[in-house]
XYZ file of N, CA, C and O in Angstrom:
780
model
N 0.864 -1.177 0.000
C 0.000 0.000 0.000
C 0.904 1.231 0.000
O 1.666 1.445 0.933
N 0.852 2.026 -1.036
C 1.728 3.188 -1.147
C 1.079 4.430 -0.562
O -0.089 4.704 -0.803
N 1.852 5.152 0.219
C 1.444 6.437 0.803
C 0.104 6.360 1.549
O -0.812 7.124 1.261
N -0.053 5.452 2.510
C -1.331 5.414 3.236
C -1.483 6.606 4.177
O -0.509 7.084 4.752
N -2.698 7.082 4.304
C -3.010 8.187 5.217
C -4.468 8.094 5.612
O -5.274 7.486 4.906
N -4.807 8.679 6.746
C -6.193 8.722 7.189
C -6.836 10.030 6.747
O -6.180 11.067 6.687
N -8.102 9.949 6.419
C -8.911 11.125 6.111
C -10.051 11.149 7.122
O -10.725 10.137 7.314
N -10.227 12.278 7.789
C -11.298 12.447 8.773
C -12.172 13.605 8.307
O -11.684 14.718 8.111
N -13.464 13.311 8.090
C -14.391 14.334 7.599
C -15.507 14.533 8.615
O -16.070 13.564 9.134
N -15.826 15.800 8.862
C -16.920 16.120 9.773
C -18.239 15.676 9.150
O -18.474 15.841 7.960
N -19.094 15.092 9.979
C -20.418 14.663 9.544
C -21.445 15.648 10.067
O -21.423 16.028 11.236
N -22.334 16.076 9.191
C -23.404 16.988 9.574
C -24.617 16.146 9.924
O -25.125 15.406 9.084
N -25.076 16.226 11.161
C -26.282 15.503 11.562
C -27.419 16.501 11.642
O -27.290 17.547 12.262
N -28.530 16.161 11.028
C -29.644 17.109 10.972
C -30.224 17.415 12.344
O -30.569 18.539 12.647
N -30.333 16.406 13.211
C -30.964 16.647 14.509
C -30.010 17.287 15.506
O -30.443 17.945 16.434
N -28.712 17.089 15.314
C -27.747 17.696 16.239
C -26.480 18.004 15.464
O -25.787 17.107 15.031
N -26.174 19.256 15.307
C -25.046 19.658 14.471
C -23.712 19.612 15.165
O -22.842 20.413 14.886
N -23.512 18.684 16.082
C -22.273 18.611 16.838
C -21.084 18.337 15.918
O -21.154 17.512 15.025
N -19.989 19.032 16.163
C -18.788 18.868 15.345
C -18.055 17.572 15.653
O -17.101 17.236 14.975
N -18.493 16.844 16.693
C -17.772 15.617 17.045
C -18.184 14.426 16.191
O -17.557 13.385 16.260
N -19.242 14.564 15.401
C -19.625 13.477 14.500
C -18.672 13.499 13.308
O -18.523 14.526 12.643
N -18.023 12.374 13.046
C -17.096 12.351 11.921
C -16.956 10.944 11.363
O -17.356 9.963 11.997
N -16.431 10.861 10.151
C -16.172 9.585 9.492
C -14.689 9.532 9.172
O -14.079 10.544 8.816
N -14.103 8.346 9.339
C -12.677 8.161 9.102
C -12.496 7.042 8.084
O -13.175 6.018 8.172
N -11.598 7.253 7.141
C -11.262 6.175 6.216
C -9.807 6.284 5.825
O -9.176 7.331 6.005
N -9.258 5.181 5.337
C -7.861 5.123 4.947
C -7.750 5.383 3.452
O -8.501 4.813 2.660
N -6.829 6.263 3.080
C -6.598 6.589 1.673
C -5.155 6.227 1.334
O -4.257 6.433 2.139
N -4.960 5.675 0.137
C -3.623 5.403 -0.370
C -3.636 5.677 -1.878
O -4.617 6.183 -2.414
N -2.543 5.348 -2.559
C -2.476 5.601 -4.001
C -3.545 4.815 -4.761
O -4.113 5.293 -5.740
N -3.835 3.612 -4.308
C -4.859 2.771 -4.935
C -6.241 3.432 -4.795
O -7.020 3.490 -5.754
N -6.540 3.925 -3.604
C -7.797 4.623 -3.347
C -7.900 5.862 -4.244
O -8.940 6.121 -4.857
N -6.805 6.621 -4.342
C -6.790 7.831 -5.172
C -7.066 7.489 -6.633
O -7.829 8.185 -7.316
N -6.472 6.405 -7.125
C -6.677 6.007 -8.522
C -8.118 5.573 -8.759
O -8.724 5.925 -9.771
N -8.702 4.832 -7.821
C -10.103 4.431 -7.978
C -11.028 5.634 -7.945
O -12.012 5.691 -8.676
N -10.722 6.596 -7.077
C -11.526 7.819 -7.017
C -11.457 8.554 -8.363
O -12.468 9.029 -8.880
N -10.255 8.612 -8.950
C -10.063 9.238 -10.265
C -10.883 8.508 -11.333
O -11.540 9.130 -12.167
N -10.865 7.168 -11.306
C -11.614 6.370 -12.276
C -13.121 6.591 -12.116
O -13.839 6.756 -13.110
N -13.585 6.584 -10.879
C -15.013 6.790 -10.633
C -15.451 8.176 -11.069
O -16.547 8.351 -11.596
N -14.603 9.162 -10.857
C -14.908 10.535 -11.288
C -15.109 10.571 -12.804
O -15.980 11.285 -13.311
N -14.344 9.777 -13.538
C -14.460 9.776 -15.000
C -15.781 9.162 -15.477
O -16.189 9.367 -16.614
N -16.453 8.397 -14.602
C -17.740 7.820 -14.970
C -18.886 8.830 -14.928
O -19.951 8.578 -15.474
N -18.675 9.953 -14.252
C -19.734 10.954 -14.098
C -19.418 12.113 -15.037
O -18.560 12.928 -14.750
N -20.105 12.189 -16.185
C -19.785 13.252 -17.150
C -20.200 14.611 -16.614
O -21.167 14.721 -15.862
N -19.442 15.662 -16.977
C -19.857 16.999 -16.549
C -21.211 17.360 -17.160
O -21.512 16.969 -18.288
N -22.022 18.082 -16.420
C -23.335 18.483 -16.928
C -23.167 19.657 -17.883
O -22.721 20.723 -17.498
N -23.512 19.432 -19.137
C -23.435 20.499 -20.135
C -24.780 20.650 -20.817
O -25.725 19.904 -20.549
N -24.870 21.620 -21.711
C -26.153 21.872 -22.379
C -26.594 20.668 -23.211
O -27.783 20.403 -23.346
N -25.625 19.899 -23.741
C -25.965 18.749 -24.576
C -26.657 17.649 -23.782
O -27.733 17.176 -24.152
N -26.057 17.230 -22.646
C -26.676 16.116 -21.931
C -27.795 16.556 -20.982
O -28.521 15.724 -20.467
N -27.979 17.853 -20.772
C -29.134 18.318 -19.986
C -30.446 18.060 -20.734
O -31.499 17.920 -20.125
N -30.371 17.995 -22.070
C -31.561 17.813 -22.895
C -32.062 16.369 -22.890
O -33.177 16.102 -23.288
N -31.239 15.448 -22.439
C -31.587 14.025 -22.529
C -32.489 13.603 -21.386
O -32.533 14.226 -20.328
N -33.196 12.516 -21.601
C -34.124 12.015 -20.584
C -33.405 11.461 -19.363
O -33.812 11.705 -18.239
N -32.341 10.682 -19.577
C -31.610 10.069 -18.477
C -30.186 10.596 -18.452
O -29.435 10.412 -19.405
N -29.835 11.264 -17.378
C -28.483 11.809 -17.226
C -27.912 11.296 -15.911
O -28.534 11.435 -14.857
N -26.724 10.681 -15.983
C -26.040 10.258 -14.762
C -25.295 11.469 -14.219
O -24.404 11.997 -14.882
N -25.690 11.934 -13.039
C -24.982 13.077 -12.463
C -24.331 12.729 -11.131
O -23.701 13.564 -10.497
N -24.468 11.454 -10.703
C -23.842 11.006 -9.461
C -23.516 9.524 -9.574
O -24.207 8.780 -10.247
N -22.448 9.114 -8.904
C -22.122 7.702 -8.763
C -21.960 7.439 -7.274
O -21.252 8.163 -6.578
N -22.646 6.407 -6.787
C -22.576 6.038 -5.368
C -21.840 4.711 -5.262
O -22.201 3.751 -5.929
N -20.786 4.663 -4.441
C -20.025 3.432 -4.241
C -19.917 3.145 -2.748
O -19.822 4.071 -1.939
N -19.963 1.857 -2.402
C -19.878 1.496 -0.990
C -18.473 1.730 -0.461
O -17.487 1.548 -1.167
N -18.399 2.140 0.783
C -17.134 2.339 1.475
C -17.190 1.537 2.773
O -17.400 2.079 3.859
N -17.034 0.219 2.661
C -17.314 -0.658 3.809
C -16.355 -0.509 4.977
O -16.709 -0.841 6.098
N -15.148 -0.005 4.745
C -14.170 0.063 5.828
C -14.127 1.412 6.530
O -13.263 1.636 7.379
N -15.049 2.313 6.181
C -15.101 3.599 6.880
C -15.575 3.381 8.313
O -16.385 2.498 8.582
N -15.072 4.174 9.244
C -15.481 4.122 10.645
C -16.210 5.412 10.968
O -15.668 6.506 10.792
N -17.446 5.289 11.417
C -18.282 6.440 11.751
C -18.299 6.592 13.260
O -18.509 5.640 13.988
N -18.072 7.824 13.736
C -18.016 8.063 15.174
C -18.895 9.244 15.548
O -19.037 10.200 14.811
N -19.414 9.157 16.742
C -20.183 10.255 17.312
C -19.524 10.605 18.635
O -19.797 9.992 19.658
N -18.598 11.585 18.598
C -17.859 11.964 19.797
C -17.056 10.785 20.305
O -16.355 10.122 19.560
N -17.179 10.495 21.617
C -16.448 9.372 22.210
C -17.181 8.053 22.053
O -16.680 7.014 22.438
N -18.389 8.105 21.504
C -19.183 6.885 21.343
C -18.616 6.052 20.208
O -18.415 6.522 19.097
N -18.350 4.785 20.498
C -17.795 3.886 19.487
C -18.700 2.673 19.376
O -18.968 1.997 20.360
N -19.190 2.414 18.177
C -19.919 1.179 17.919
C -18.952 0.235 17.235
O -18.404 0.567 16.182
N -18.722 -0.934 17.825
C -17.745 -1.873 17.276
C -18.102 -2.267 15.848
O -17.247 -2.401 14.996
N -19.408 -2.404 15.541
C -19.793 -2.807 14.186
C -20.021 -1.614 13.272
O -20.490 -1.763 12.160
N -19.690 -0.431 13.712
C -19.833 0.763 12.882
C -21.099 1.538 13.160
O -21.097 2.746 13.120
N -22.211 0.867 13.451
C -23.449 1.554 13.785
C -24.084 2.305 12.633
O -25.034 3.051 12.828
N -23.566 2.120 11.415
C -24.051 2.865 10.248
C -24.334 1.893 9.114
O -23.523 1.017 8.815
N -25.501 2.039 8.496
C -25.852 1.252 7.318
C -25.565 2.062 6.061
O -25.700 3.281 6.060
N -25.214 1.370 4.990
C -25.057 2.022 3.694
C -23.904 2.995 3.615
O -23.986 4.012 2.934
N -22.794 2.705 4.294
C -21.630 3.583 4.244
C -21.153 3.704 2.791
O -20.901 2.700 2.127
N -21.056 4.929 2.295
C -20.730 5.106 0.874
C -20.051 6.448 0.619
O -20.035 7.330 1.477
N -19.506 6.547 -0.570
C -19.009 7.817 -1.111
C -19.876 8.127 -2.320
O -20.159 7.242 -3.136
N -20.308 9.378 -2.434
C -21.107 9.825 -3.576
C -20.259 10.798 -4.386
O -19.802 11.821 -3.857
N -20.032 10.462 -5.660
C -19.249 11.313 -6.559
C -20.217 12.068 -7.445
O -21.073 11.471 -8.090
N -20.105 13.398 -7.462
C -21.052 14.244 -8.194
C -20.447 14.752 -9.495
O -19.229 14.803 -9.664
N -21.321 15.149 -10.417
C -20.902 15.632 -11.739
C -19.989 16.847 -11.630
O -19.141 17.066 -12.487
N -20.140 17.639 -10.561
C -19.324 18.851 -10.409
C -17.883 18.525 -10.026
O -17.061 19.437 -9.897
N -17.567 17.244 -9.796
C -16.201 16.868 -9.455
C -15.947 16.823 -7.962
O -14.800 16.814 -7.530
N -17.008 16.772 -7.175
C -16.844 16.704 -5.725
C -17.355 15.362 -5.215
O -17.982 14.596 -5.953
N -17.069 15.078 -3.958
C -17.576 13.863 -3.337
C -17.991 14.163 -1.907
O -17.580 15.161 -1.320
N -18.846 13.308 -1.359
C -19.139 13.348 0.063
C -19.341 11.921 0.544
O -19.473 10.992 -0.253
N -19.317 11.749 1.855
C -19.559 10.435 2.461
C -20.960 10.431 3.040
O -21.430 11.459 3.542
N -21.621 9.295 2.972
C -22.971 9.204 3.486
C -23.248 7.865 4.135
O -22.496 6.902 3.964
N -24.322 7.821 4.888
C -24.751 6.602 5.545
C -26.011 6.880 6.334
O -26.559 7.990 6.276
N -26.470 5.875 7.067
C -27.671 6.037 7.875
C -27.416 5.445 9.250
O -26.978 4.296 9.362
N -27.661 6.254 10.286
C -27.490 5.801 11.662
C -28.448 4.645 11.926
O -29.654 4.773 11.734
N -27.897 3.506 12.330
C -28.705 2.307 12.519
C -29.741 2.473 13.633
O -30.842 1.949 13.544
N -29.394 3.227 14.692
C -30.314 3.381 15.831
C -31.425 4.381 15.525
O -32.595 4.114 15.743
N -31.048 5.557 15.035
C -32.032 6.633 14.853
C -32.601 6.697 13.442
O -33.541 7.446 13.197
N -31.983 5.954 12.484
C -32.341 5.993 11.065
C -32.099 7.379 10.468
O -32.624 7.711 9.415
N -31.309 8.172 11.134
C -30.989 9.519 10.662
C -29.935 9.443 9.551
O -28.994 8.658 9.622
N -30.107 10.275 8.531
C -29.154 10.325 7.424
C -27.891 11.048 7.887
O -27.964 12.115 8.491
N -26.745 10.460 7.608
C -25.452 11.055 7.946
C -24.774 11.459 6.642
O -24.713 10.675 5.703
N -24.262 12.654 6.592
C -23.620 13.127 5.363
C -22.539 14.144 5.713
O -22.636 14.853 6.712
N -21.485 14.173 4.903
C -20.434 15.180 5.061
C -20.650 16.278 4.029
O -21.406 16.102 3.068
N -19.981 17.395 4.221
C -19.983 18.433 3.198
C -19.225 17.925 1.972
O -18.358 17.047 2.086
N -19.543 18.483 0.804
C -18.831 18.118 -0.423
C -17.386 18.602 -0.355
O -17.096 19.657 0.219
N -16.506 17.819 -0.975
C -15.097 18.212 -1.087
C -14.622 17.850 -2.482
O -14.999 16.808 -3.030
N -13.792 18.692 -3.064
C -13.314 18.510 -4.435
C -12.407 17.279 -4.549
O -11.436 17.141 -3.794
N -12.714 16.410 -5.508
C -11.880 15.230 -5.753
C -10.497 15.660 -6.227
O -9.479 15.147 -5.764
N -10.447 16.633 -7.138
C -9.157 17.109 -7.657
C -8.287 17.652 -6.521
O -7.081 17.396 -6.474
N -8.896 18.386 -5.594
C -8.148 18.951 -4.458
C -7.643 17.841 -3.541
O -6.498 17.890 -3.071
N -8.472 16.818 -3.278
C -8.039 15.712 -2.428
C -6.854 14.978 -3.060
O -5.878 14.660 -2.384
N -6.924 14.726 -4.372
C -5.832 14.031 -5.062
C -4.566 14.876 -5.076
O -3.458 14.359 -4.921
N -4.741 16.187 -5.240
C -3.603 17.113 -5.213
C -2.944 17.108 -3.831
O -1.716 17.028 -3.716
N -3.756 17.181 -2.786
C -3.226 17.147 -1.419
C -2.501 15.831 -1.153
O -1.418 15.813 -0.564
N -3.087 14.727 -1.605
C -2.478 13.410 -1.386
C -1.109 13.322 -2.060
O -0.174 12.741 -1.504
N -0.990 13.918 -3.241
C 0.279 13.876 -3.970
C 1.333 14.790 -3.356
O 2.527 14.465 -3.359
N 0.898 15.924 -2.799
C 1.850 16.949 -2.357
C 2.196 16.917 -0.875
O 3.298 17.310 -0.493
N 1.272 16.495 -0.042
C 1.483 16.569 1.405
C 2.342 15.404 1.888
O 2.434 14.374 1.216
N 2.967 15.550 3.066
C 3.840 14.482 3.584
C 3.095 13.168 3.754
O 1.904 13.142 4.055
N 3.828 12.077 3.549
C 3.253 10.748 3.730
C 2.750 10.580 5.151
O 3.339 11.103 6.089
N 1.662 9.854 5.300
C 1.056 9.489 6.590
C 0.413 10.671 7.326
O -0.104 10.492 8.414
N 0.420 11.876 6.741
C -0.277 12.997 7.372
C -1.783 12.729 7.312
O -2.316 12.343 6.274
N -2.467 12.896 8.427
C -3.919 12.749 8.456
C -4.555 14.004 7.889
O -4.154 15.116 8.239
N -5.524 13.836 6.995
C -6.249 14.978 6.439
C -7.521 15.200 7.245
O -8.306 14.275 7.433
N -7.720 16.433 7.708
C -8.932 16.813 8.425
C -9.743 17.729 7.519
O -9.242 18.763 7.066
N -10.994 17.347 7.234
C -11.846 18.132 6.339
C -13.117 18.497 7.105
O -13.877 17.627 7.515
N -13.310 19.810 7.328
C -14.455 20.300 8.096
C -15.201 21.332 7.262
O -14.591 22.237 6.694
N -16.505 21.217 7.178
C -17.333 22.160 6.412
C -16.849 22.298 4.971
O -16.914 23.379 4.385
N -16.316 21.231 4.404
C -15.840 21.270 3.026
C -14.520 21.992 2.855
O -14.138 22.347 1.746
N -13.787 22.218 3.966
C -12.511 22.943 3.930
C -11.417 22.040 4.488
O -11.615 21.371 5.508
N -10.259 22.038 3.826
C -9.088 21.314 4.325
C -8.586 22.067 5.551
O -8.096 23.193 5.441
N -8.749 21.472 6.725
C -8.563 22.201 7.980
C -7.151 22.129 8.551
O -6.850 22.829 9.508
N -6.258 21.317 7.970
C -4.923 21.142 8.549
C -4.161 22.450 8.707
O -3.413 22.616 9.671
N -4.318 23.369 7.777
C -3.537 24.604 7.789
C -4.312 25.804 8.328
O -3.839 26.930 8.251
N -5.507 25.560 8.873
C -6.313 26.667 9.401
C -5.727 27.140 10.736
O -5.142 26.352 11.471
N -5.895 28.437 11.071
C -5.377 28.944 12.348
C -5.975 28.198 13.533
O -7.138 27.799 13.508
N -5.175 28.040 14.587
C -5.602 27.266 15.759
C -6.839 27.853 16.426
O -7.658 27.113 16.975
N -7.013 29.190 16.373
C -8.157 29.816 17.049
C -9.418 29.832 16.193
O -10.481 30.240 16.644
N -9.336 29.386 14.937
C -10.507 29.343 14.059
C -11.369 28.133 14.421
O -10.901 27.196 15.077
N -12.652 28.102 13.992
C -13.489 26.923 14.251
C -12.858 25.635 13.717
O -12.891 24.601 14.378
N -12.267 25.712 12.517
C -11.635 24.518 11.936
C -10.424 24.095 12.755
O -10.200 22.907 12.987
N -9.642 25.060 13.211
C -8.467 24.755 14.030
C -8.846 24.115 15.353
O -8.198 23.166 15.815
N -9.917 24.626 15.973
C -10.392 24.043 17.239
C -10.915 22.624 17.013
O -10.735 21.745 17.849
N -11.578 22.405 15.857
C -12.090 21.072 15.543
C -10.938 20.077 15.373
O -10.991 18.969 15.909
N -9.890 20.478 14.652
C -8.723 19.599 14.469
C -8.113 19.269 15.832
O -7.780 18.109 16.110
N -8.011 20.276 16.715
C -7.466 20.034 18.059
C -8.341 19.031 18.816
O -7.822 18.151 19.510
N -9.666 19.150 18.680
C -10.564 18.217 19.374
C -10.408 16.803 18.816
O -10.506 15.823 19.550
N -10.137 16.677 17.514
C -9.911 15.358 16.922
C -8.617 14.746 17.464
O -8.550 13.544 17.713
N -7.579 15.602 17.670
C -6.325 15.107 18.252
C -6.554 14.620 19.675
O -5.979 13.619 20.094
N -7.411 15.324 20.418
C -7.737 14.894 21.786
C -8.433 13.540 21.764
O -8.161 12.675 22.583
N -9.358 13.359 20.797
C -10.047 12.076 20.688
C -9.083 10.944 20.355
O -9.261 9.818 20.786
N -8.036 11.250 19.581
C -7.071 10.218 19.199
C -6.290 9.704 20.394
O -5.757 8.606 20.365
N -6.213 10.497 21.479
C -5.560 9.976 22.679
C -6.449 8.948 23.359
O -5.977 8.095 24.089
N -7.760 9.017 23.104
C -8.707 8.057 23.663
C -8.836 6.843 22.751
O -8.901 5.714 23.200
N -8.865 7.078 21.446
C -9.026 5.979 20.500
C -8.089 6.176 19.322
O -7.787 7.290 18.937
N -7.611 5.081 18.775
C -6.717 5.127 17.634
C -7.509 4.853 16.368
O -8.375 3.986 16.355
N -7.206 5.571 15.301
C -7.866 5.342 14.018
C -7.472 3.965 13.510
O -6.296 3.605 13.538
N -8.426 3.148 13.072
C -8.112 1.772 12.671
C -7.261 1.701 11.417
O -7.304 2.584 10.576
N -6.491 0.637 11.331
C -5.674 0.384 10.148
C -6.432 -0.605 9.275
O -6.314 -1.809 9.432
N -7.268 -0.095 8.379
C -8.052 -0.960 7.501
C -7.686 -0.656 6.059
O -7.327 0.469 5.735
N -7.751 -1.641 5.190
C -7.434 -1.379 3.780
C -8.448 -0.424 3.172
O -9.571 -0.306 3.646
N -8.038 0.270 2.121
C -8.881 1.311 1.529
C -9.576 0.813 0.274
O -9.370 1.341 -0.805
N -10.378 -0.216 0.402
C -11.033 -0.800 -0.764
C -12.397 -0.187 -1.003
O -13.230 -0.159 -0.109
N -12.627 0.309 -2.224
C -13.984 0.584 -2.662
C -14.602 -0.771 -2.951
O -13.917 -1.695 -3.385
N -15.872 -0.908 -2.784
C -16.527 -2.187 -3.030
C -17.148 -2.171 -4.430
O -18.339 -2.332 -4.589
N -16.317 -1.943 -5.459
C -16.860 -1.789 -6.804
C -16.189 -2.674 -7.845
O -16.756 -2.924 -8.877
N -14.969 -3.110 -7.599
C -14.241 -3.848 -8.623
C -14.471 -5.341 -8.415
O -13.889 -5.963 -7.547
N -15.327 -5.928 -9.229
C -15.780 -7.294 -9.009
C -14.752 -8.340 -9.412
O -14.762 -9.442 -8.892
N -13.874 -8.030 -10.357
C -12.969 -9.045 -10.877
C -11.704 -9.197 -10.054
O -10.917 -10.101 -10.285
N -11.473 -8.295 -9.106
C -10.243 -8.361 -8.328
C -10.408 -9.345 -7.174
O -11.433 -9.383 -6.519
N -9.387 -10.138 -6.943
C -9.443 -11.053 -5.798
C -9.219 -10.255 -4.519
O -8.601 -9.200 -4.531
N -9.725 -10.799 -3.422
C -9.561 -10.128 -2.139
C -8.109 -10.158 -1.720
O -7.353 -11.059 -2.081
N -7.733 -9.166 -0.909
C -6.387 -9.183 -0.351
C -6.262 -10.385 0.577
O -7.249 -10.838 1.135
N -5.048 -10.913 0.773
C -4.868 -12.135 1.565
C -5.506 -12.064 2.946
O -6.072 -13.042 3.409
N -5.450 -10.911 3.603
C -6.003 -10.831 4.955
C -7.528 -10.925 4.974
O -8.133 -11.134 6.002
N -8.181 -10.772 3.793
C -9.633 -10.862 3.726
C -10.124 -12.227 3.279
O -11.280 -12.554 3.440
N -9.237 -13.019 2.673
C -9.679 -14.261 2.066
C -10.210 -15.261 3.073
O -11.122 -16.002 2.778
N -9.654 -15.292 4.293
C -10.157 -16.265 5.250
C -11.486 -15.841 5.839
O -12.227 -16.658 6.367
N -11.844 -14.555 5.768
C -13.086 -14.081 6.378
C -14.306 -14.609 5.634
O -15.293 -14.989 6.247
N -14.263 -14.596 4.323
C -15.372 -15.131 3.532
C -16.543 -14.195 3.465
O -16.795 -13.597 2.451
N -17.279 -14.022 4.531
C -18.493 -13.194 4.467
C -18.170 -11.745 4.781
O -17.475 -11.095 4.052
N -18.677 -11.233 5.867
C -18.489 -9.821 6.196
C -17.121 -9.564 6.776
O -16.525 -10.396 7.437
N -16.611 -8.365 6.516
C -15.319 -7.965 7.069
C -15.562 -7.217 8.368
O -16.368 -6.292 8.411
N -14.875 -7.578 9.441
C -15.109 -6.898 10.711
C -14.501 -5.514 10.711
O -13.509 -5.268 10.043
N -15.101 -4.611 11.445
C -14.519 -3.297 11.678
C -13.587 -3.444 12.861
O -13.989 -3.929 13.912
N -12.344 -3.015 12.677
C -11.386 -3.157 13.764
C -11.246 -1.828 14.482
O -10.963 -0.815 13.885
N -11.427 -1.847 15.774
C -11.247 -0.660 16.597
C -10.269 -1.029 17.685
O -10.425 -2.037 18.352
N -9.228 -0.217 17.860
C -8.279 -0.507 18.918
C -8.102 0.719 19.783
O -8.362 1.846 19.350
N -7.695 0.514 20.981
C -7.538 1.595 21.954
C -6.075 1.695 22.358
O -5.370 0.714 22.403
N -5.633 2.911 22.646
C -4.260 3.104 23.117
C -4.092 2.595 24.529
O -4.959 2.600 25.314
């Protein structure tokens, strides 16, 4: 796995807009390439294809290894149904799912795919990316809302460690599973470890 890094995105909950709701997933060069490929499946909306009856303007792919958290609350099985990434015609993506207990829709703000790939190529290896309100928060001032959110995420990391899970989209049917998944057969467990 080349250049692995964690991405942490703030989740907007409709009933409670707490900044502690977030989704975490592992990104590497393979993940970046799949994101690039999926982006190419969604044609830009232009005057030509707006006239047609059926226009694909979004692609939804499962993201089974994402970990969804609500503050310090940890559900070992994830607690979220339908974990996915949605790629939009405008070239952005967001993460989505549904809270298993409340049936509430969970969604992140949109973030540019091109910007994420650019950051992945340019930023130091293993740096965690923090994305809040659709903004790359790593370089925001410490006293700003984004800076305070990043600090709160660092505090949470002293309580819990981000899991080391492979960054597989669940879309490529012809590829064999990685060796560590072959013995599992059915569902892949979510691994959560504590410091």
